[in-house]
Amino acid sequence: MDLKSIKGIGDKSAALFEKLGVYSVEDLLEFYPRAYDCYNEPEGICNTDAGTVIAVKGKIASSPQMAFGNRFKILSAVIRDEEGTAFKAVWYNMPFLKGKLKTGAVYIFRGKISYKGQNIIMEQPDIYSIGEYDKIVNMMQPVYRLTKGLSNKLVTKAVRSAINEYIDDNDYLPGEILKKYDLINHKEALINIHFPTGKEDRDGARKRLAFDEFFKFIMVLRQFKERDNGQSNEFVISRNELTDKFIKTLPFSLTEAQTKVLAEIEKDMSSKRTMNRLIQGDVGSGKTIVALIAMIDTALAGYQAIMMAPTEVLARQHYEYIKKTVSDNNLPFEVAVLTGSMGAAARREESGKIKSGKAKIIVGTHALIQDKAEYDNVALVITDEQHRFGVKQRETLAFKGKNPHILVMSATPIPRTLAIILYGDLDISVMNGMPSERLPIKNCVVGTDYRPNAYRFIENEVKAGHQAYVICAMVEESENVEAENVVEYTEKLRKAMSKDIRIEYLHGQMKGTEKNAIMEKYAAGETDVLVSTTVIEVGVNVPNATVMMVEDAQRFGLAALHQLRGRVGRGSAQSYCIFVNTSKAKSATQRLDILNKSNDGFYIASQDMKLRGPGDFFGIRQSGEMDFNIADIYTDAEILKNASDAADGIENGDIIIKADEADRFDMEISKCYKKANDKINL
Ligand code: ADP
Ligand code: MG
């Protein structure tokens, strides 16, 4: 449904909403707050920490004064709280308030506190009458992700109208499911996630909405699976002599785990049925080489193999590595690459090689499928560090009529019981164990005062011929700010470090070609320190890098931090990870301590799950791979199991859908199915 059908949203605000990824009324309803603001009872202003936002009941003590600064008109008034403490309220560019603020009048003032010498200042306070404030006190107000020109007030209003105008009380979920899994009604959940009156409300809403996400996902996955079941193998591929020879020339011998997983893959590819397999292996366990061997087998059998990566940086890296390896070993085929940022000429050349079948191994981003590239005979499709579930179908459909083997590689450590649900359509290979000559990464969690030492430490590692990453403070509000942050931090670092240290930066707002160039320079050892956002979180392999320093570490999910840490410890040298904890909260220290003590992804995930309750869902960025909107596979594992159980119940008739519920239910599920299908057929 068109966003503009909502009262108050015209072309201009619709365009702004699009910037936030909100294109329809449905998107808006699912545009959940990123945090909540709580309007506390008014309190005394005495002893309030600078930076805190508080509400104070106060009397205007003297008539407001206007001053003219360079850029602002500044209005100020002295106010006395109920205990008699005086403070100064200051407003910029709001001269019209002057007439409103009468000496002796009592209001609730709510704003941020700062200090100027002995004086208490309240900046830009909102002003409420006692009655007005009574109505909102203790309510949680939603705080949304915003973009320039779009205010929180406007988003709030739009969401409110969307709920009022478009959502009725009829739930698509059958009553029996709601009862069995203790879920609230859908409309109630939407109201309570956007406008909760308290934490309990919000948690109940969240539980219901997370259930929905999982449940719909599982239902769609099952429909896909049913449709694609039992494909017979059109591409029987077995181990080639040249592959054996290739494995012997590797600079290392395969680990036991690699050998085991490779055997499972080769058994699949030579069997009667098409392969649909997930490799789950911790960061650094060596998945790439396993994938490459499967691709070489495929190429030597005369077919094409495709490898897709979620980012341009990662795709480039795989391409460079594979191309070099193939040519070093004189293997009798070409390697091609396709990514979004390639120029027209290069693209034409690569496409030609792909279409003619000259290129047998093809590496790229999703451009490989989305641009309707033409292939000769694809028999194997590999997705590395994939962003979404249910990928298998998307890849399959892209090769209409033919069913290639599918291999999905993931470093996200999900407990087996959950993996079986989430990757319901795939067989699972677990690749545990690291290459043996690796030294375990040494970790430390430090406060901000340790920074100078960390910089010296990095300098010393660089002097010893190694490289380092510094991951920059994360900014939730906007990607633009995040980019600015990286640039600023880089400046700071250049000043703090000795001149001959070569420091560069990388962030998500840079163009694809620019990112590639920076990354290639770093991989070639021409940059010593790379300052970056989490764009390098996934997959990047520069074995010469030995230090990972993460600023504001407490703001990342443990899974993401584990991924980041996985960028070092990839070679034979000792590597180090420095987590800078900028918070004093005990919970932050506790969580980081888990990482400090262990380098094992599965262990970390299980501990994380224990520490974080389902309530802790804001302010922590999840690992990109599991991008449900509100649900979190770790902390919501129980809900995930319930959703799977409900899907089972419907399948085997244990859960009865009443006649008057069936239409709504079927309609909603087929809508989801269609949506997923549309995505596939881009
Ligand atoms: P990931 O599983 O995180 O994708 P990679 O495949 O990128 O890990 O491998 C990480 C590093 O380990 C690479 O530099 C790779 O060459 C190296 N490597 C892979 N297998 C082995 C092995 N059996 N012994 C030693 N090093 C290995
Ligand atoms: Mg990898």
XYZ file of C-alpha atoms and ligand atoms in Angstrom:
710
model
C 0.000 0.000 0.000
C 1.234 3.431 -0.981
C 2.830 5.426 1.809
C 1.184 8.560 0.493
C -2.249 7.192 1.330
C -1.428 8.098 4.918
C -2.624 11.510 5.985
C 0.231 13.984 6.221
C 2.628 12.119 3.923
C 3.126 13.780 0.579
C 5.744 13.382 -2.142
C 8.390 15.092 -0.093
C 8.147 13.063 3.073
C 7.585 9.888 1.067
C 10.943 10.468 -0.603
C 12.564 10.915 2.794
C 10.984 7.731 4.077
C 12.382 5.912 1.062
C 15.840 6.915 2.168
C 15.199 4.925 5.315
C 14.029 1.919 3.339
C 10.352 2.570 4.029
C 8.426 2.272 0.783
C 4.956 1.191 1.824
C 2.496 1.275 4.692
C 3.595 -2.266 5.559
C 7.230 -1.132 5.770
C 6.221 1.741 8.003
C 4.386 -0.537 10.403
C 7.542 -2.610 10.649
C 9.776 0.414 11.052
C 10.259 -0.333 14.724
C 11.760 2.252 17.080
C 15.502 2.002 17.591
C 15.072 3.064 21.217
C 12.573 4.604 23.587
C 12.665 7.795 25.502
C 11.140 7.572 28.943
C 9.459 10.654 30.415
C 10.307 10.402 34.094
C 8.568 11.979 37.032
C 9.837 15.549 37.500
C 12.774 15.673 39.925
C 15.036 18.162 41.647
C 17.863 19.515 39.497
C 20.506 19.490 42.227
C 23.344 16.942 41.677
C 22.339 15.986 38.154
C 25.224 14.721 35.989
C 26.160 16.775 32.958
C 24.698 15.233 29.812
C 21.649 13.779 31.544
C 18.178 14.625 30.317
C 15.753 15.302 33.148
C 12.329 16.797 33.744
C 12.059 19.483 36.393
C 9.013 21.241 37.756
C 10.041 24.861 37.980
C 8.879 28.429 38.410
C 10.146 31.159 36.106
C 12.057 33.414 38.474
C 12.803 36.393 36.266
C 11.584 37.584 32.910
C 13.373 35.873 29.990
C 16.275 37.658 28.319
C 17.165 37.711 24.661
C 20.768 37.872 23.510
C 22.153 37.929 19.980
C 25.036 35.591 19.280
C 26.932 35.277 15.992
C 24.535 32.851 14.473
C 21.762 32.491 17.001
C 19.207 34.404 18.899
C 19.598 33.097 22.426
C 16.722 33.234 24.846
C 17.431 32.490 28.496
C 15.452 32.428 31.700
C 16.279 31.734 35.310
C 14.112 29.010 36.784
C 13.796 27.700 40.296
C 12.897 24.077 40.980
C 10.670 22.990 43.860
C 13.612 22.723 46.209
C 14.616 26.264 45.408
C 17.676 25.450 43.280
C 18.073 27.935 40.467
C 19.139 27.024 36.934
C 19.278 28.745 33.596
C 17.217 27.460 30.691
C 18.581 28.348 27.254
C 16.878 28.230 23.856
C 18.497 28.881 20.506
C 16.552 30.547 17.733
C 13.208 30.295 19.449
C 12.508 33.991 20.123
C 8.753 33.402 19.992
C 8.976 31.688 23.394
C 9.722 35.020 25.039
C 6.094 36.068 25.124
C 4.969 32.700 26.432
C 7.257 32.529 29.446
C 5.750 34.716 32.146
C 7.530 35.383 35.422
C 5.990 33.295 38.191
C 4.477 30.685 35.878
C 5.124 27.022 36.646
C 5.952 24.481 33.968
C 7.670 21.167 33.518
C 10.987 21.774 31.755
C 12.690 18.791 30.160
C 16.163 19.040 28.681
C 19.823 18.170 28.871
C 21.899 19.436 31.771
C 25.315 21.060 31.415
C 27.477 23.197 33.666
C 29.193 26.512 33.197
C 31.375 27.018 36.245
C 28.969 26.899 39.189
C 25.916 27.509 37.039
C 23.491 24.781 36.064
C 22.276 25.094 32.481
C 19.383 23.267 30.853
C 19.721 23.286 27.084
C 16.757 23.680 24.738
C 14.230 22.294 27.211
C 10.813 21.217 26.036
C 8.102 22.996 27.961
C 4.939 21.307 29.186
C 2.053 22.445 31.301
C 1.561 20.302 34.391
C -1.537 18.742 32.835
C 0.205 17.987 29.535
C 3.088 16.308 31.266
C 0.825 14.250 33.475
C -0.521 12.594 30.367
C 2.841 11.371 29.095
C 4.762 10.812 32.290
C 6.194 7.281 32.561
C 5.197 6.534 28.972
C 7.880 5.298 26.646
C 8.157 7.472 23.575
C 9.494 5.843 20.417
C 12.781 7.064 19.002
C 13.120 6.279 15.303
C 16.007 6.123 12.919
C 15.864 9.439 11.061
C 17.224 11.191 8.043
C 17.717 14.901 7.454
C 14.359 16.601 7.023
C 12.348 13.905 8.737
C 11.618 14.511 12.398
C 10.849 11.969 15.070
C 7.518 13.696 15.565
C 6.553 13.214 11.934
C 7.504 9.546 11.902
C 5.610 8.998 15.149
C 2.512 10.625 13.710
C 2.724 8.643 10.489
C 3.065 5.353 12.345
C 0.100 6.220 14.531
C -2.116 6.967 11.537
C -0.937 3.842 9.738
C -1.963 1.679 12.680
C -5.287 3.454 13.110
C -6.227 3.461 9.470
C -4.933 0.147 8.200
C -4.852 -2.409 10.955
C -7.981 -4.098 12.222
C -8.387 -6.495 15.113
C -8.571 -9.545 12.890
C -5.417 -11.517 13.399
C -4.050 -13.715 10.662
C -2.713 -16.186 13.207
C -5.259 -18.790 14.316
C -6.501 -18.417 17.883
C -5.073 -21.762 18.849
C -1.545 -20.632 18.022
C -1.944 -17.421 19.995
C -3.162 -19.376 22.970
C -0.672 -22.200 22.785
C 2.377 -19.924 22.536
C 1.015 -17.143 24.734
C 1.016 -14.435 22.070
C -0.879 -11.174 21.973
C -3.002 -9.967 19.078
C -1.169 -8.476 16.082
C -2.712 -5.035 16.311
C -1.991 -4.845 20.014
C 1.590 -5.890 19.302
C 2.048 -3.123 16.740
C 0.638 -0.527 19.105
C 2.799 -1.733 21.963
C 6.034 -1.933 20.043
C 5.641 1.634 18.809
C 3.908 3.131 21.831
C 4.452 0.954 24.881
C 3.228 2.198 28.224
C 5.960 0.174 29.922
C 8.607 -2.470 29.481
C 6.194 -5.328 29.979
C 4.030 -4.111 27.118
C 7.003 -3.770 24.889
C 8.374 -7.206 25.673
C 5.042 -8.843 24.959
C 4.844 -7.016 21.649
C 8.328 -7.991 20.755
C 7.661 -11.620 21.504
C 4.670 -11.645 19.184
C 6.450 -9.811 16.359
C 9.546 -11.992 16.607
C 7.324 -15.032 16.470
C 5.724 -13.667 13.295
C 9.057 -13.152 11.603
C 10.274 -16.639 12.399
C 6.976 -18.296 11.662
C 6.521 -16.682 8.258
C 10.106 -17.430 7.388
C 9.709 -21.103 8.281
C 6.403 -21.436 6.438
C 7.894 -19.967 3.264
C 11.007 -22.097 3.575
C 8.873 -25.213 3.807
C 6.852 -24.314 0.753
C 10.028 -23.787 -1.213
C 11.427 -27.047 0.011
C 8.331 -28.937 -1.002
C 8.486 -27.426 -4.440
C 12.152 -28.241 -4.974
C 12.287 -31.590 -3.269
C 14.037 -34.597 -4.695
C 15.790 -32.993 -7.619
C 17.812 -35.600 -9.390
C 21.430 -34.788 -10.069
C 21.977 -33.386 -13.542
C 25.669 -32.770 -12.934
C 27.483 -35.827 -11.650
C 30.943 -34.638 -10.633
C 33.734 -36.633 -9.056
C 37.297 -36.037 -7.915
C 39.699 -35.347 -10.765
C 43.376 -36.380 -10.859
C 44.395 -32.793 -11.420
C 42.546 -31.830 -8.260
C 44.556 -34.394 -6.314
C 47.707 -32.915 -7.693
C 46.531 -29.418 -6.854
C 45.872 -30.381 -3.234
C 49.395 -31.789 -2.982
C 50.917 -28.489 -4.085
C 49.148 -26.447 -1.394
C 51.550 -24.759 1.043
C 49.748 -26.536 3.901
C 47.997 -29.830 4.392
C 44.246 -29.826 4.882
C 42.985 -30.158 8.425
C 41.004 -33.202 9.433
C 37.838 -31.122 9.456
C 38.500 -29.758 5.964
C 39.099 -33.256 4.634
C 35.913 -34.539 6.240
C 33.751 -31.727 4.847
C 35.327 -32.027 1.416
C 34.470 -35.733 1.399
C 30.836 -34.892 2.231
C 30.695 -32.398 -0.620
C 32.238 -34.728 -3.135
C 29.932 -37.528 -2.071
C 26.936 -35.237 -2.662
C 28.096 -34.019 -6.043
C 28.670 -37.527 -7.338
C 25.410 -38.909 -5.923
C 21.989 -39.306 -7.508
C 20.594 -36.148 -5.895
C 21.570 -32.539 -6.237
C 23.684 -31.174 -3.389
C 22.120 -28.669 -0.969
C 24.661 -28.192 1.760
C 25.640 -25.682 4.406
C 29.171 -25.544 5.753
C 29.291 -24.081 9.204
C 32.856 -23.317 10.162
C 34.219 -20.801 12.611
C 36.061 -17.732 11.324
C 39.485 -18.705 10.077
C 38.740 -22.419 9.905
C 39.641 -22.391 6.201
C 36.395 -22.614 4.259
C 37.653 -20.907 1.117
C 40.054 -23.652 0.114
C 37.364 -26.296 0.542
C 35.092 -24.303 -1.731
C 37.864 -23.816 -4.243
C 38.578 -27.534 -4.435
C 34.890 -28.240 -5.121
C 34.957 -25.576 -7.835
C 38.071 -27.036 -9.418
C 36.429 -30.469 -9.536
C 33.440 -28.872 -11.226
C 35.532 -26.935 -13.729
C 37.598 -29.982 -14.619
C 34.379 -31.894 -15.274
C 33.643 -29.251 -17.920
C 31.057 -27.236 -16.002
C 30.964 -23.778 -14.509
C 31.114 -22.980 -10.794
C 29.961 -19.693 -9.319
C 30.960 -18.166 -6.013
C 28.970 -15.275 -4.600
C 30.077 -13.009 -1.784
C 27.985 -10.442 0.092
C 30.384 -7.557 -0.417
C 32.400 -6.231 -3.293
C 35.522 -6.251 -1.132
C 35.166 -9.928 -0.368
C 34.306 -10.865 -3.952
C 37.433 -9.082 -5.212
C 39.578 -10.811 -2.654
C 38.278 -14.252 -3.579
C 38.779 -13.480 -7.244
C 42.391 -12.365 -6.863
C 43.230 -15.413 -4.782
C 41.533 -17.918 -7.062
C 42.870 -16.405 -10.256
C 46.412 -16.504 -8.971
C 46.049 -20.038 -7.647
C 44.568 -21.332 -10.886
C 47.274 -19.764 -13.006
C 50.107 -20.811 -10.662
C 48.915 -24.383 -11.029
C 48.406 -24.198 -14.797
C 44.840 -25.399 -14.499
C 43.199 -25.568 -17.929
C 40.443 -22.965 -17.582
C 39.869 -19.282 -16.937
C 38.511 -17.390 -13.947
C 36.104 -14.456 -14.349
C 34.689 -11.811 -12.044
C 31.488 -9.751 -12.014
C 30.685 -7.022 -9.504
C 28.456 -3.976 -9.396
C 31.194 -1.380 -9.664
C 32.876 -2.743 -12.792
C 33.152 -0.508 -15.813
C 31.219 -1.332 -18.970
C 34.230 -2.529 -20.963
C 35.516 -4.847 -18.266
C 32.040 -6.151 -17.714
C 31.598 -6.908 -21.391
C 34.834 -8.813 -21.487
C 34.032 -10.893 -18.417
C 30.475 -11.550 -19.571
C 31.834 -12.820 -22.869
C 34.106 -15.303 -21.141
C 31.243 -16.440 -18.942
C 28.717 -16.880 -21.712
C 31.090 -18.776 -23.995
C 32.061 -21.132 -21.180
C 35.737 -20.203 -21.392
C 35.595 -19.084 -17.774
C 34.810 -22.035 -15.558
C 35.111 -20.395 -12.171
C 33.192 -17.166 -11.750
C 33.402 -14.984 -8.687
C 31.289 -11.967 -7.807
C 28.626 -10.259 -5.767
C 24.932 -10.736 -6.333
C 25.446 -8.880 -9.583
C 26.139 -12.398 -10.809
C 22.466 -13.192 -10.681
C 20.699 -9.898 -10.553
C 22.042 -8.570 -13.798
C 20.688 -11.586 -15.616
C 24.146 -12.602 -16.637
C 24.167 -15.471 -19.108
C 26.051 -18.626 -18.353
C 27.124 -21.638 -20.299
C 26.502 -24.539 -17.919
C 26.508 -23.764 -14.208
C 26.735 -26.898 -12.083
C 27.788 -25.484 -8.719
C 26.707 -22.326 -6.912
C 28.521 -21.320 -3.738
C 27.479 -18.466 -1.509
C 30.016 -17.261 1.011
C 28.950 -15.509 4.209
C 25.471 -15.200 2.844
C 23.190 -12.501 4.167
C 19.885 -14.276 4.133
C 18.345 -17.605 4.627
C 16.421 -19.402 1.998
C 19.106 -18.454 -0.439
C 19.062 -21.785 -2.109
C 15.876 -21.057 -3.991
C 17.053 -17.731 -5.254
C 20.183 -19.260 -6.706
C 18.317 -22.219 -8.145
C 15.714 -20.167 -9.902
C 18.302 -18.027 -11.538
C 19.226 -20.985 -13.712
C 15.805 -21.815 -14.995
C 15.271 -25.442 -15.740
C 18.654 -26.577 -14.460
C 19.384 -27.439 -10.864
C 22.975 -26.752 -9.906
C 24.539 -28.027 -6.696
C 24.276 -25.521 -3.880
C 26.878 -24.900 -1.211
C 26.315 -22.238 1.451
C 29.234 -21.217 3.655
C 28.611 -19.577 6.993
C 30.753 -18.566 9.935
C 27.807 -17.783 12.161
C 27.934 -20.201 15.041
C 24.363 -21.330 15.515
C 23.642 -24.272 17.792
C 22.710 -27.307 15.775
C 19.088 -27.469 16.893
C 18.506 -23.930 15.632
C 20.502 -24.418 12.448
C 18.257 -27.300 11.488
C 15.255 -24.975 11.691
C 16.827 -21.954 10.057
C 18.488 -23.844 7.249
C 15.633 -26.290 6.997
C 16.293 -26.943 3.342
C 19.997 -27.750 3.612
C 22.181 -30.586 4.883
C 24.700 -29.326 7.403
C 28.445 -29.927 7.599
C 30.177 -28.619 10.675
C 33.810 -27.730 10.177
C 35.342 -27.515 13.614
C 38.998 -27.048 14.409
C 41.548 -24.548 13.185
C 44.678 -25.198 11.170
C 47.069 -26.591 13.735
C 50.030 -24.244 13.452
C 47.918 -21.231 14.401
C 48.672 -19.429 17.627
C 45.511 -18.535 19.519
C 44.741 -14.801 19.402
C 45.653 -12.898 22.573
C 42.817 -10.688 23.759
C 42.435 -7.783 26.103
C 39.560 -5.563 27.154
C 40.685 -2.058 28.097
C 39.331 1.354 29.039
C 39.837 4.550 27.058
C 42.923 5.546 29.076
C 44.735 2.618 27.478
C 44.483 4.151 23.994
C 47.983 5.693 23.927
C 49.454 2.299 24.869
C 47.426 0.605 22.181
C 48.750 3.066 19.592
C 52.335 2.392 20.708
C 51.648 -1.326 20.534
C 50.331 -1.027 16.985
C 53.356 1.049 15.992
C 55.634 -1.681 17.268
C 53.758 -4.396 15.385
C 53.987 -2.306 12.228
C 57.715 -1.865 12.746
C 57.956 -5.651 12.996
C 56.413 -5.824 9.522
C 52.790 -6.496 10.452
C 49.537 -4.635 9.875
C 46.591 -3.561 12.007
C 42.891 -2.764 11.834
C 41.139 -0.169 13.949
C 37.369 -0.446 13.977
C 35.771 2.854 14.650
C 33.116 3.951 17.040
C 29.774 2.943 15.761
C 27.003 5.421 15.182
C 23.479 4.121 15.068
C 21.767 7.236 13.801
C 23.071 7.410 10.293
C 25.631 6.107 7.892
C 26.761 9.615 7.066
C 27.756 10.246 10.633
C 29.490 6.920 10.720
C 31.590 7.893 7.720
C 32.489 11.248 9.265
C 33.522 9.442 12.382
C 35.948 7.229 10.513
C 37.519 10.177 8.753
C 37.918 12.102 11.995
C 39.359 9.153 13.826
C 41.865 8.637 11.051
C 43.018 12.240 11.365
C 43.432 11.766 15.079
C 45.375 8.576 14.604
C 47.697 10.147 12.043
C 48.557 12.790 14.608
C 48.981 10.289 17.427
C 51.228 7.903 15.526
C 54.674 8.286 14.101
C 54.735 9.885 10.623
C 56.027 6.898 8.713
C 53.026 4.741 9.623
C 50.736 4.583 6.619
C 47.117 4.960 7.725
C 44.062 4.738 5.456
C 40.335 4.493 6.041
C 37.378 2.603 4.671
C 33.642 3.074 5.223
C 30.328 2.047 3.784
C 29.620 5.360 2.062
C 32.591 5.028 -0.266
C 32.121 3.905 -3.848
C 32.713 0.254 -4.652
C 35.794 0.929 -6.763
C 37.226 3.147 -4.055
C 36.684 0.474 -1.420
C 38.339 -2.137 -3.598
C 41.351 0.063 -4.208
C 41.836 0.740 -0.486
C 41.411 -2.927 0.358
C 43.786 -4.078 -2.367
C 46.408 -1.643 -1.158
C 46.029 -2.959 2.347
C 46.157 -6.586 1.225
C 49.335 -5.796 -0.725
C 50.914 -4.445 2.457
C 51.097 -0.861 1.183
C 48.995 0.389 4.086
C 49.942 -0.324 7.690
C 46.814 0.594 9.588
C 43.294 0.445 8.228
C 40.634 2.438 10.061
C 37.228 1.116 9.183
C 33.602 0.605 10.063
C 32.302 -2.911 10.168
C 32.410 -3.140 6.364
C 35.395 -5.373 6.875
C 33.547 -7.540 9.346
C 32.922 -10.344 6.960
C 35.369 -12.675 5.285
C 38.322 -10.399 4.621
C 41.614 -12.289 4.666
C 44.900 -10.459 5.150
C 47.085 -12.967 7.040
C 49.795 -10.368 7.680
C 47.457 -8.325 9.895
C 48.117 -9.074 13.559
C 46.268 -6.413 15.539
C 42.549 -5.754 15.707
C 41.545 -2.790 17.822
C 37.808 -2.216 18.301
C 36.570 1.110 19.649
C 33.283 1.164 21.574
C 33.393 -2.594 21.597
C 30.507 -2.872 24.032
C 28.154 -1.544 21.394
C 28.559 -4.533 19.113
C 26.957 -7.919 19.471
C 29.360 -10.606 20.501
C 28.843 -12.452 17.235
C 29.880 -9.352 15.298
C 32.907 -8.852 17.530
C 33.914 -12.433 17.023
C 33.693 -11.898 13.257
C 35.815 -8.764 13.544
C 38.403 -10.535 15.622
C 38.468 -13.243 12.955
C 40.227 -10.742 10.640
C 43.443 -11.399 12.555
C 45.085 -14.638 13.607
C 44.983 -15.875 10.036
C 48.683 -16.373 9.556
C 51.452 -17.982 11.549
C 52.405 -14.875 13.586
C 50.965 -14.153 17.038
C 47.903 -11.908 16.759
C 46.218 -9.576 19.226
C 42.761 -8.182 19.729
C 42.171 -5.031 21.766
C 38.574 -4.309 22.742
C 38.085 -0.765 23.976
C 35.192 -0.636 26.403
C 33.908 2.950 26.655
C 31.076 2.122 29.015
C 31.145 1.707 32.757
C 28.142 -0.600 32.839
C 28.780 -3.917 34.502
C 26.883 -5.818 31.850
C 29.205 -4.488 29.125
C 32.252 -5.673 31.015
C 30.644 -9.043 31.588
C 29.857 -9.558 27.935
C 33.275 -8.504 26.705
C 34.805 -10.804 29.253
C 33.321 -13.750 27.380
C 35.315 -12.785 24.291
C 38.356 -12.108 26.358
C 38.315 -15.637 27.680
C 37.454 -17.613 24.570
C 38.132 -17.677 20.844
C 35.507 -20.333 20.148
C 32.494 -19.013 18.232
C 30.037 -21.644 19.413
C 30.985 -21.139 23.045
C 30.678 -17.366 22.689
C 27.255 -17.614 21.105
C 25.959 -19.863 23.862
C 27.292 -17.582 26.615
C 25.927 -14.525 24.884
C 22.533 -16.149 24.824
C 22.685 -16.765 28.562
C 23.685 -13.208 29.425
C 21.348 -11.302 27.196
C 17.687 -11.515 27.880
C 15.136 -11.034 25.111
C 14.761 -7.488 26.429
C 18.224 -6.408 25.371
C 17.431 -5.786 21.809
C 18.450 -2.250 21.171
C 21.848 -0.686 20.877
C 23.559 -3.887 19.899
C 24.189 -4.593 16.295
C 23.763 -8.157 15.246
C 25.913 -10.087 12.892
C 24.766 -9.208 9.396
C 24.041 -12.725 8.344
C 20.945 -13.137 10.453
C 19.044 -10.103 9.453
C 15.614 -10.544 10.830
C 14.014 -7.222 11.531
C 13.268 -7.602 15.213
C 13.917 -11.232 16.058
C 17.325 -12.401 17.192
C 18.133 -16.048 16.654
C 20.298 -16.179 19.752
C 18.223 -14.499 22.389
C 14.935 -15.569 20.824
C 15.903 -19.207 20.421
C 12.833 -20.237 22.433
C 10.525 -18.257 20.170
C 12.216 -19.751 17.142
C 11.556 -23.240 18.437
C 7.938 -22.323 19.120
C 7.518 -20.976 15.613
C 8.942 -24.161 14.166
C 6.711 -26.201 16.440
C 3.680 -24.216 15.262
C 4.599 -24.827 11.636
C 4.860 -28.550 12.409
C 1.495 -28.433 14.118
C -0.155 -26.911 11.103
C 1.525 -29.344 8.755
C 0.439 -32.448 10.649
C -2.987 -31.199 11.678
C -2.331 -30.933 15.422
C -3.179 -27.266 15.298
C -6.682 -26.660 14.063
C -7.378 -23.577 11.998
C -11.039 -22.665 12.321
C -13.063 -22.140 9.160
C -13.384 -18.402 9.719
C -9.626 -18.090 10.289
C -8.417 -20.060 7.313
C -8.790 -17.390 4.621
C -6.898 -14.729 6.500
C -4.162 -17.164 7.404
C -3.742 -18.521 3.884
C -3.773 -15.038 2.427
C -1.029 -13.782 4.728
C 1.220 -16.788 4.148
C 0.788 -16.673 0.398
C 1.577 -12.957 0.529
C 4.863 -13.800 2.244
C 5.556 -16.554 -0.235
C 4.937 -14.191 -3.107
C 7.169 -11.550 -1.563
C 9.996 -14.055 -1.159
C 9.454 -15.256 -4.694
C 9.548 -11.722 -6.079
C 12.847 -11.191 -4.358
C 14.187 -14.300 -6.015
C 13.030 -13.240 -9.448
C 14.475 -9.740 -9.212
P 37.341 -18.682 6.672
O 36.903 -20.049 7.107
O 37.178 -17.670 7.754
O 36.708 -18.286 5.381
P 39.755 -18.716 5.100
O 39.291 -19.743 4.167
O 39.792 -17.323 4.605
O 38.916 -18.766 6.459
O 41.189 -19.143 5.644
C 41.933 -18.370 6.539
C 43.415 -18.516 6.293
O 43.841 -19.835 6.638
C 43.801 -18.313 4.848
O 44.942 -17.512 4.820
C 44.107 -19.717 4.354
O 45.051 -19.725 3.336
C 44.613 -20.412 5.593
N 44.382 -21.873 5.633
C 43.311 -22.540 5.173
N 43.438 -23.877 5.400
C 44.610 -24.048 6.049
C 45.300 -25.189 6.560
N 44.813 -26.420 6.455
N 46.489 -24.975 7.162
C 47.009 -23.714 7.277
N 46.405 -22.604 6.805
C 45.221 -22.753 6.196
Mg 35.691 -16.791 4.512
